[in-house]
Tab-separated table of C-alpha atoms in Angstrom:
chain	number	residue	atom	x	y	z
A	1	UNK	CA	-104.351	25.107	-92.990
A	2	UNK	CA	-104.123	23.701	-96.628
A	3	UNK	CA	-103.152	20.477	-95.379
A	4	UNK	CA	-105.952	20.647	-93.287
A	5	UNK	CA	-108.497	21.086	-95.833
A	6	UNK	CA	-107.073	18.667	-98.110
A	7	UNK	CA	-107.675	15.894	-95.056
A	8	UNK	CA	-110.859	17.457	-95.203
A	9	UNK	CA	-111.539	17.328	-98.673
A	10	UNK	CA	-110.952	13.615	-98.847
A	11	UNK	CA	-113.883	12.553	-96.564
A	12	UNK	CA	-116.398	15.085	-96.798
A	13	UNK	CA	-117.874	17.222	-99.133
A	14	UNK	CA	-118.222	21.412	-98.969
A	15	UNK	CA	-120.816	22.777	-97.037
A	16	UNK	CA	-123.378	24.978	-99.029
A	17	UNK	CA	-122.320	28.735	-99.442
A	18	UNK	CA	-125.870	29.987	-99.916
A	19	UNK	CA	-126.230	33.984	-101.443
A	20	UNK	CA	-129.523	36.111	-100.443
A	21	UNK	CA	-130.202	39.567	-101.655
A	22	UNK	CA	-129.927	42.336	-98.794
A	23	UNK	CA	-131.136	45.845	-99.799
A	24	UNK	CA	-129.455	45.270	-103.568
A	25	UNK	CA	-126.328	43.645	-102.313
A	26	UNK	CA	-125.788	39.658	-102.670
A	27	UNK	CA	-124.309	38.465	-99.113
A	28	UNK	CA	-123.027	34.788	-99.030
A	29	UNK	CA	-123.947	32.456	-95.858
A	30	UNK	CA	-121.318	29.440	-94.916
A	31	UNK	CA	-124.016	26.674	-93.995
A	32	UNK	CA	-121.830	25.063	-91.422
A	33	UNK	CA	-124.871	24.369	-89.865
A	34	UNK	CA	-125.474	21.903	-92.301
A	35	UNK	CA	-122.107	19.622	-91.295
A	36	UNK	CA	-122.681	15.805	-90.867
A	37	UNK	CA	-122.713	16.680	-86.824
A	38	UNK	CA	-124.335	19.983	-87.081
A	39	UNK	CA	-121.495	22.543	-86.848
A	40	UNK	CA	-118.300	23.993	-87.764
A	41	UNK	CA	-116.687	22.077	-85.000
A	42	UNK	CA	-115.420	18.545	-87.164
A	43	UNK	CA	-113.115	20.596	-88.894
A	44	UNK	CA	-110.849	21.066	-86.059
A	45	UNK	CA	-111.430	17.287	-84.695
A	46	UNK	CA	-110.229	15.875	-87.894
A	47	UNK	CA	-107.089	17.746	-88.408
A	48	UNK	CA	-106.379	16.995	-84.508
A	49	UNK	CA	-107.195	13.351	-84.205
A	50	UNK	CA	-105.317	12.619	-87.786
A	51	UNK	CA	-102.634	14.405	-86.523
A	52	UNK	CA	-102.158	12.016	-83.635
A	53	UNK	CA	-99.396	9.315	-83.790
A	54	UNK	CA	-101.327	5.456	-85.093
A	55	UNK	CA	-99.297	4.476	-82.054
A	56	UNK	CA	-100.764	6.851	-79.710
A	57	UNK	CA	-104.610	6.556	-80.900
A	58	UNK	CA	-105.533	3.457	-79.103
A	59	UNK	CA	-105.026	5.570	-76.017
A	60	UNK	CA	-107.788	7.466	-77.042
A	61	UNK	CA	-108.501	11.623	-76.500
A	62	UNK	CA	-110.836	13.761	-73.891
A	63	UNK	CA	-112.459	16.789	-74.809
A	64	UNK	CA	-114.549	19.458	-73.271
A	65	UNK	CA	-117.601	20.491	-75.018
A	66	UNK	CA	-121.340	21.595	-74.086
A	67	UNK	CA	-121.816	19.412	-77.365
A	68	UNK	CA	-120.675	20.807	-80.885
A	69	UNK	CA	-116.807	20.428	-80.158
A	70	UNK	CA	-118.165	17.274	-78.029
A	71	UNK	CA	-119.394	15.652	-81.072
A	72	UNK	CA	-116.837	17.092	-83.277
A	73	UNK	CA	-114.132	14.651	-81.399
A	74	UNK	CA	-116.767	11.571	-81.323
A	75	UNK	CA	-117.573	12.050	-84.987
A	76	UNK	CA	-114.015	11.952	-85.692
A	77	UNK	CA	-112.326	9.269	-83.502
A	78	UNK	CA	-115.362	6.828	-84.152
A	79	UNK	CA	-114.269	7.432	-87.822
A	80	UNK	CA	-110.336	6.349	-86.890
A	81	UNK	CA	-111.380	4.063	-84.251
A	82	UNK	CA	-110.280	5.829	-81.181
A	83	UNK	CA	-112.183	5.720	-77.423
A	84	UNK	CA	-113.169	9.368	-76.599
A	85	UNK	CA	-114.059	10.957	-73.336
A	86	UNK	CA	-116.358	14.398	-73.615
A	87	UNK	CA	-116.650	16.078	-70.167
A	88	UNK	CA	-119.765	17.971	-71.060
A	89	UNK	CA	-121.743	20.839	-68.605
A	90	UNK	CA	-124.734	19.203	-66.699
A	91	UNK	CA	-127.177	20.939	-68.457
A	92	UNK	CA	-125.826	20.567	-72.007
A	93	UNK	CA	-128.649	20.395	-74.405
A	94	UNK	CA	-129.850	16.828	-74.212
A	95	UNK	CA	-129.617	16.523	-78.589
A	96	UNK	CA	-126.559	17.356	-78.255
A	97	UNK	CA	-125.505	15.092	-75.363
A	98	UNK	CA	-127.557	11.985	-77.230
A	99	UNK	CA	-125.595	12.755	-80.195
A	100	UNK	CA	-122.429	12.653	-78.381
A	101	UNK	CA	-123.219	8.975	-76.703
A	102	UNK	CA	-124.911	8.218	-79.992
A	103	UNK	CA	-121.615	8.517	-81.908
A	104	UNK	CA	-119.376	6.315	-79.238
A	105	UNK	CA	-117.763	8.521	-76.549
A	106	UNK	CA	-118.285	8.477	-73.072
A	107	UNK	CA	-119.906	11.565	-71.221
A	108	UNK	CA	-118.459	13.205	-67.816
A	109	UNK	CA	-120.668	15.275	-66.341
A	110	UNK	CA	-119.815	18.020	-64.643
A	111	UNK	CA	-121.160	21.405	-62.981
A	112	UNK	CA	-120.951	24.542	-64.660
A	113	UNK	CA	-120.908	26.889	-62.055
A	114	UNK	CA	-118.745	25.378	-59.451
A	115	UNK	CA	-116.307	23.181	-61.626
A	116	UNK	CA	-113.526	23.423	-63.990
A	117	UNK	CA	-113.828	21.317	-67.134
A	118	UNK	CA	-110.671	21.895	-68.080
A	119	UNK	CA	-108.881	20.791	-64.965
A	120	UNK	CA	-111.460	17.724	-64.815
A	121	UNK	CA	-109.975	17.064	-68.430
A	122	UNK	CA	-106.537	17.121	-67.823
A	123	UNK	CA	-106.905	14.860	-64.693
A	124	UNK	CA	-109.141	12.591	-67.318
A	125	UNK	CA	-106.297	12.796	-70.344
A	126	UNK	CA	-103.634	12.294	-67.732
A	127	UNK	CA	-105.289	9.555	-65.861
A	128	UNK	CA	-105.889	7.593	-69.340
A	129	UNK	CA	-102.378	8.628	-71.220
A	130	UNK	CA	-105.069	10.058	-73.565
A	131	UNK	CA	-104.237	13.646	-76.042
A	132	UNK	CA	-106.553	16.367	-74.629
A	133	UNK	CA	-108.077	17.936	-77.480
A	134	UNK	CA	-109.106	21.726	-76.247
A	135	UNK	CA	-112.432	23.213	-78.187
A	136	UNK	CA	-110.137	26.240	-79.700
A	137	UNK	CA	-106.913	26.571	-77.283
A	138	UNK	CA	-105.021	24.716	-79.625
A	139	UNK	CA	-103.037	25.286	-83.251
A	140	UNK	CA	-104.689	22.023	-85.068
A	141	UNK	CA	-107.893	23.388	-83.912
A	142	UNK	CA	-107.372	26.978	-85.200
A	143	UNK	CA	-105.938	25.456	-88.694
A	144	UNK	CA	-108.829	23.100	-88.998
A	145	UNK	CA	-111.570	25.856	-88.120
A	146	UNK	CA	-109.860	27.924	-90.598
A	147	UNK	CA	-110.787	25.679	-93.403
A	148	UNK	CA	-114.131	27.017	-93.998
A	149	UNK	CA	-112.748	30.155	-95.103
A	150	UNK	CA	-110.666	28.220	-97.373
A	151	UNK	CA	-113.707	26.329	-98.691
A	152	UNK	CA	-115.978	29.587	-98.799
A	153	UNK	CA	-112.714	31.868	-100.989
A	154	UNK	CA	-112.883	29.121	-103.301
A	155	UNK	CA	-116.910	28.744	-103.675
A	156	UNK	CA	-116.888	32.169	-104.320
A	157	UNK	CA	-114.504	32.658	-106.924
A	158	UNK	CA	-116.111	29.443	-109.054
A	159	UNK	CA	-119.609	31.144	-108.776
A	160	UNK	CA	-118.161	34.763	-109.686
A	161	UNK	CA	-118.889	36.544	-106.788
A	162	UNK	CA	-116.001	39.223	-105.104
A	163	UNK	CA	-113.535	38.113	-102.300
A	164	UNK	CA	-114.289	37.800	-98.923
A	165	UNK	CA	-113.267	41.354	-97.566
A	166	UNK	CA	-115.417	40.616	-94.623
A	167	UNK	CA	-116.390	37.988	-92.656
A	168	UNK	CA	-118.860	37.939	-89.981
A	169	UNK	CA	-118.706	34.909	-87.434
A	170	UNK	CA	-120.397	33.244	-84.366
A	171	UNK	CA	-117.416	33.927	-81.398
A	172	UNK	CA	-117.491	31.653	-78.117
A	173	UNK	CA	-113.900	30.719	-77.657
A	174	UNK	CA	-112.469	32.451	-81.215
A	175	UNK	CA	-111.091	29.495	-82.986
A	176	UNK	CA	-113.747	29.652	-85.909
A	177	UNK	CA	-112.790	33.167	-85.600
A	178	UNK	CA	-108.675	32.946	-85.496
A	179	UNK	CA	-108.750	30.253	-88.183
A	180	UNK	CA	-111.052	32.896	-90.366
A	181	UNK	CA	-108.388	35.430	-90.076
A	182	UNK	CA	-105.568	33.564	-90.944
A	183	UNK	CA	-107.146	31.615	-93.906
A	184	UNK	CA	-108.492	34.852	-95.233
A	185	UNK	CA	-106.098	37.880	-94.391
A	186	UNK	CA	-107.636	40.642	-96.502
A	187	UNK	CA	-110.625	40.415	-95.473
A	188	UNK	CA	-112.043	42.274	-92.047
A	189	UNK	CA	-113.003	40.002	-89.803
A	190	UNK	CA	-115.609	40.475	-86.705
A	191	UNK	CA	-116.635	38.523	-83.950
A	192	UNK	CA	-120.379	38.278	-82.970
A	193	UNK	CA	-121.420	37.049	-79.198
A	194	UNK	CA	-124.517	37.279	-76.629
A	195	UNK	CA	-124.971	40.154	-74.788
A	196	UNK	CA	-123.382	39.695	-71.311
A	197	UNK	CA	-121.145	36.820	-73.418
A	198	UNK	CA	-119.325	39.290	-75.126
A	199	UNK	CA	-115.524	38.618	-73.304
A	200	UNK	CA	-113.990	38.843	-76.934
A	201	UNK	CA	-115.388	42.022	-77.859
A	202	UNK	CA	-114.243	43.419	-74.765
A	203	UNK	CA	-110.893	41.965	-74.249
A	204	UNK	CA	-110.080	43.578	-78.284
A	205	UNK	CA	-111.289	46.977	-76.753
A	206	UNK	CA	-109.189	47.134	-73.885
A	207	UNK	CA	-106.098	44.986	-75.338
A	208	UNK	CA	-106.191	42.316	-72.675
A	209	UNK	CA	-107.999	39.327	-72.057
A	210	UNK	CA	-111.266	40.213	-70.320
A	211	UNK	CA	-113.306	37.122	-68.163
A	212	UNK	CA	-117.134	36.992	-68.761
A	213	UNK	CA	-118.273	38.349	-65.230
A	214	UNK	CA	-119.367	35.442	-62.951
A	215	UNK	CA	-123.610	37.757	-63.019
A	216	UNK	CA	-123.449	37.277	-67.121
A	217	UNK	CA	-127.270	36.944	-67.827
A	218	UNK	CA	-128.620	33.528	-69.176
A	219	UNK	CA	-128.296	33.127	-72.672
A	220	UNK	CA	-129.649	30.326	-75.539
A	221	UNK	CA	-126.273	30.410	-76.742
A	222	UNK	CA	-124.771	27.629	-75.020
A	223	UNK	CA	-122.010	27.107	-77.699
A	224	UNK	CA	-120.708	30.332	-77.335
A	225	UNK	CA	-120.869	30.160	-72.916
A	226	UNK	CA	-116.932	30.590	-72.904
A	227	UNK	CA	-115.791	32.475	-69.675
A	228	UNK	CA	-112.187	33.100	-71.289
A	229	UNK	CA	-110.809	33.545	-74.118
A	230	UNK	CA	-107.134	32.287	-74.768
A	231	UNK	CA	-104.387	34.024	-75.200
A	232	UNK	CA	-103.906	32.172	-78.495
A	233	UNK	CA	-106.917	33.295	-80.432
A	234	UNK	CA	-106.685	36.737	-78.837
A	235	UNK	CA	-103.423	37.328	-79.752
A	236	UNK	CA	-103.969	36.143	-83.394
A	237	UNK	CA	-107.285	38.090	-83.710
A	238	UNK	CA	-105.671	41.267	-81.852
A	239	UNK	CA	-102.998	41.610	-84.293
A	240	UNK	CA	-105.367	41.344	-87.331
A	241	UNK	CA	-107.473	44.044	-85.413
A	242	UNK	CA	-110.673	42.427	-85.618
A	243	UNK	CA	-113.761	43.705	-84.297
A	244	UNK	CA	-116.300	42.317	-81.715
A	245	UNK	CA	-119.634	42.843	-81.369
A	246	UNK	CA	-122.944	41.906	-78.916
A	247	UNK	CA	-126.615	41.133	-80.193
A	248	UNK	CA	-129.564	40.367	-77.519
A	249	UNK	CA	-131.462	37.390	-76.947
A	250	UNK	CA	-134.295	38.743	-78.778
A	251	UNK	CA	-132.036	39.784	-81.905
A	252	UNK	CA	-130.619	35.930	-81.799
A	253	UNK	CA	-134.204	34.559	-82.009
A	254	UNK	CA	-135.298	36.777	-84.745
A	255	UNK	CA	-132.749	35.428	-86.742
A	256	UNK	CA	-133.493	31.933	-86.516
A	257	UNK	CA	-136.848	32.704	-87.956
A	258	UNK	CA	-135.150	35.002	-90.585
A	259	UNK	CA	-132.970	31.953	-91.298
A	260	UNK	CA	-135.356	29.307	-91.582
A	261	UNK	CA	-137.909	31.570	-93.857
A	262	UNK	CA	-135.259	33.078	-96.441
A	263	UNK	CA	-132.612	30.423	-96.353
A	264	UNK	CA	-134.624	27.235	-95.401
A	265	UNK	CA	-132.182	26.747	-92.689
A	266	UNK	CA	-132.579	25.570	-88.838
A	267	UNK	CA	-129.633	27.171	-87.178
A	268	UNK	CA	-129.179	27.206	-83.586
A	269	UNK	CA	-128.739	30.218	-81.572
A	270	UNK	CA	-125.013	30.242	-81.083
A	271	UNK	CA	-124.856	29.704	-84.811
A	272	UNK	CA	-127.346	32.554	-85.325
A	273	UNK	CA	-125.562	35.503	-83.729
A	274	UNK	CA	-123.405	36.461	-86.919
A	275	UNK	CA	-126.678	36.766	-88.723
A	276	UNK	CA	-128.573	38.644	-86.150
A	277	UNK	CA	-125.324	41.321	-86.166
A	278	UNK	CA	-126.452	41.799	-90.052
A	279	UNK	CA	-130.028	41.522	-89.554
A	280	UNK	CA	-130.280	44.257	-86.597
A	281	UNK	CA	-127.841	46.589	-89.445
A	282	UNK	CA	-125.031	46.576	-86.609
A	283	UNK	CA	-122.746	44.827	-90.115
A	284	UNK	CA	-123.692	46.261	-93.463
A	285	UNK	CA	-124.383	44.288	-96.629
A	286	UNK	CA	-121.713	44.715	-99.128
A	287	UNK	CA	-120.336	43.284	-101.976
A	288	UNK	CA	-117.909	40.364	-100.645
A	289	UNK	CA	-120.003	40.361	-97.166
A	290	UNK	CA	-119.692	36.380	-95.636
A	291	UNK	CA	-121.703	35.539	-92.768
A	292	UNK	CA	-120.893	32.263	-90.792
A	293	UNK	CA	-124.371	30.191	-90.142
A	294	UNK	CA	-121.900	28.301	-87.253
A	295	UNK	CA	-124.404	25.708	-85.553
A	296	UNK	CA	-127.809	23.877	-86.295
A	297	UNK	CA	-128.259	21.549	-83.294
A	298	UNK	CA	-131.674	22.932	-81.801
A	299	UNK	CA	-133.072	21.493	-79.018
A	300	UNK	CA	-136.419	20.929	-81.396
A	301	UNK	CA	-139.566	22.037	-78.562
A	302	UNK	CA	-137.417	25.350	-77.597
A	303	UNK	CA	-136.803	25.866	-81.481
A	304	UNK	CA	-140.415	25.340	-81.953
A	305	UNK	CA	-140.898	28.060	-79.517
A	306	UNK	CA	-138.781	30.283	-81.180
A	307	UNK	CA	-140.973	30.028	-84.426
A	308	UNK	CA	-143.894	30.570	-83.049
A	309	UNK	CA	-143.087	33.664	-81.028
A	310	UNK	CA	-142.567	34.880	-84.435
């Protein structure tokens, strides 16, 4: 995970770790939102793709992604010159589907409720002799998500402020999360997801993997639409007994507006559930309290919407 944010390090700089003042305590926000693609997500890409053999890269990598992982990978193998292939859901946000074909890779379609990305993937990476590069079912991934609790330990100890002893963060497939608990091991860490969305938070109740049930309502989130979690980041968020938990639509939305008044952030709603878990007094301010802002790719007339309801 070091290595990983010393690859990091070289091409980009920190994101912002904002501080806002909740009921007398100062909480810290990670502004991953405010990564060259949007989100979190190029943290993983980069340690992947640059772990890929020179020889190997002109083969090229396929990803699946309803668009923050998607243009994770572009972002990163348009930087080393490598073709990528994104098999995105049909109705993937359309900014983040332009982005994706903005930044070089080619888009597969595919259909959300009948088909399996990840088998269309592996037929893709297969077919091509390309590396399949999961969204968080994958150790690279985990170490390079993990970075941004690397990056927020340190911005916290330059500006004086207590350790991270908890961490609150956005959960689809737990890779942000999994990499937070190994890059930060005394600190608590808990997992935020829709209502109806909430497979992670579940599956640490019971101790087993639980599927998101094929009636979960609609949600904004798409991000954080993962049916399954793998056994991968279970198993390393299990055994550092994190904690899930669920906010509603309505919580989510609230916190957008919350975030673009106080912080002068736009965060999208997969990005904003961490937030709305603090907000809605489900997570506590307290001193060493870090909240992961995960996502800011808004589709710009629904996030218009959201404002105004407000």
């Amino acid at each position: 995970m070091r290595d990983a944010a010393a690859k990091l390090a070289e091409i980009l700089p920190r994101t912002p770790l904002l501080t806002h003042d909740m009921d007398g305590t100062t909480v810290a926000f990670k502004a991953e939102c405010l990564q060259p693609i949007g989100a979190f997500k190029l943290r993983g890409a980069w340690h992947r793709l640059t772990a890929i053999d020179p020889k190997e890269r002109e083969r090229g990598v396929v990803a699946f992604s309803s668009g923050n992982h998607a243009q994770g990978v572009a972002w990163a193998a348009k930087r080393l010159g490598m073709p990528a292939v994104i098999v995105m859901p049909s109705d993937a946000p359309k900014v983040k589907r332009d982005a994706t074909l903005a930044l070089g890779a080619e888009v597969v379609s595919y259909d959300r409720a009948t088909e399996s990305r990840e088998k269309i993937a592996a037929h893709l990476a297969h077919a091509r002799g390309a590396v399949l590069v999961p969204s968080f079912d994958d150790p690279w991934i985990i170490e390079g998500q993990g970075t941004a609790g690397i990056e927020a330990m340190s911005q916290l100890v330059e500006r004086g402020l207590p350790d991270p002893v908890h961490v609150v963060t956005p959960c689809g497939g737990g890779g942000l999360g999994a990499g937070l608990a190994l890059a930060l091991p005394d600190a608590r860490i808990t997992l935020v997801e829709p209502e109806g969305w909430d497979d992670m938070r579940r599956s640490l109740e019971a101790g087993w993997i639980e599927s998101v049930p094929d009636d979960a309502p609609p949600t904004a989130c798409d991000a954080l639409m993962t049916k399954r979690v793998s056994e991968r980041t279970f198993n390393v968020l299990a055994k550092r007994d994190a904690h899930g938990l669920a906010v509603s639509e309505s919580d989510i939305r609230m916190a957008q507006r919350w975030a673009a008044a106080k912080l002068r952030l736009v965060v999208e709603p997969g990005g904003a559930v961490a937030l709305a878990a603090l907000l809605t007094g489900k997570v506590a301010p307290e001193p060493g309290l870090v909240v992961i802002l995960s996502g800011g790719n808004v589709d710009i007339d629904q996030y218009a919407k959201v404002l105004a309801d407000g």
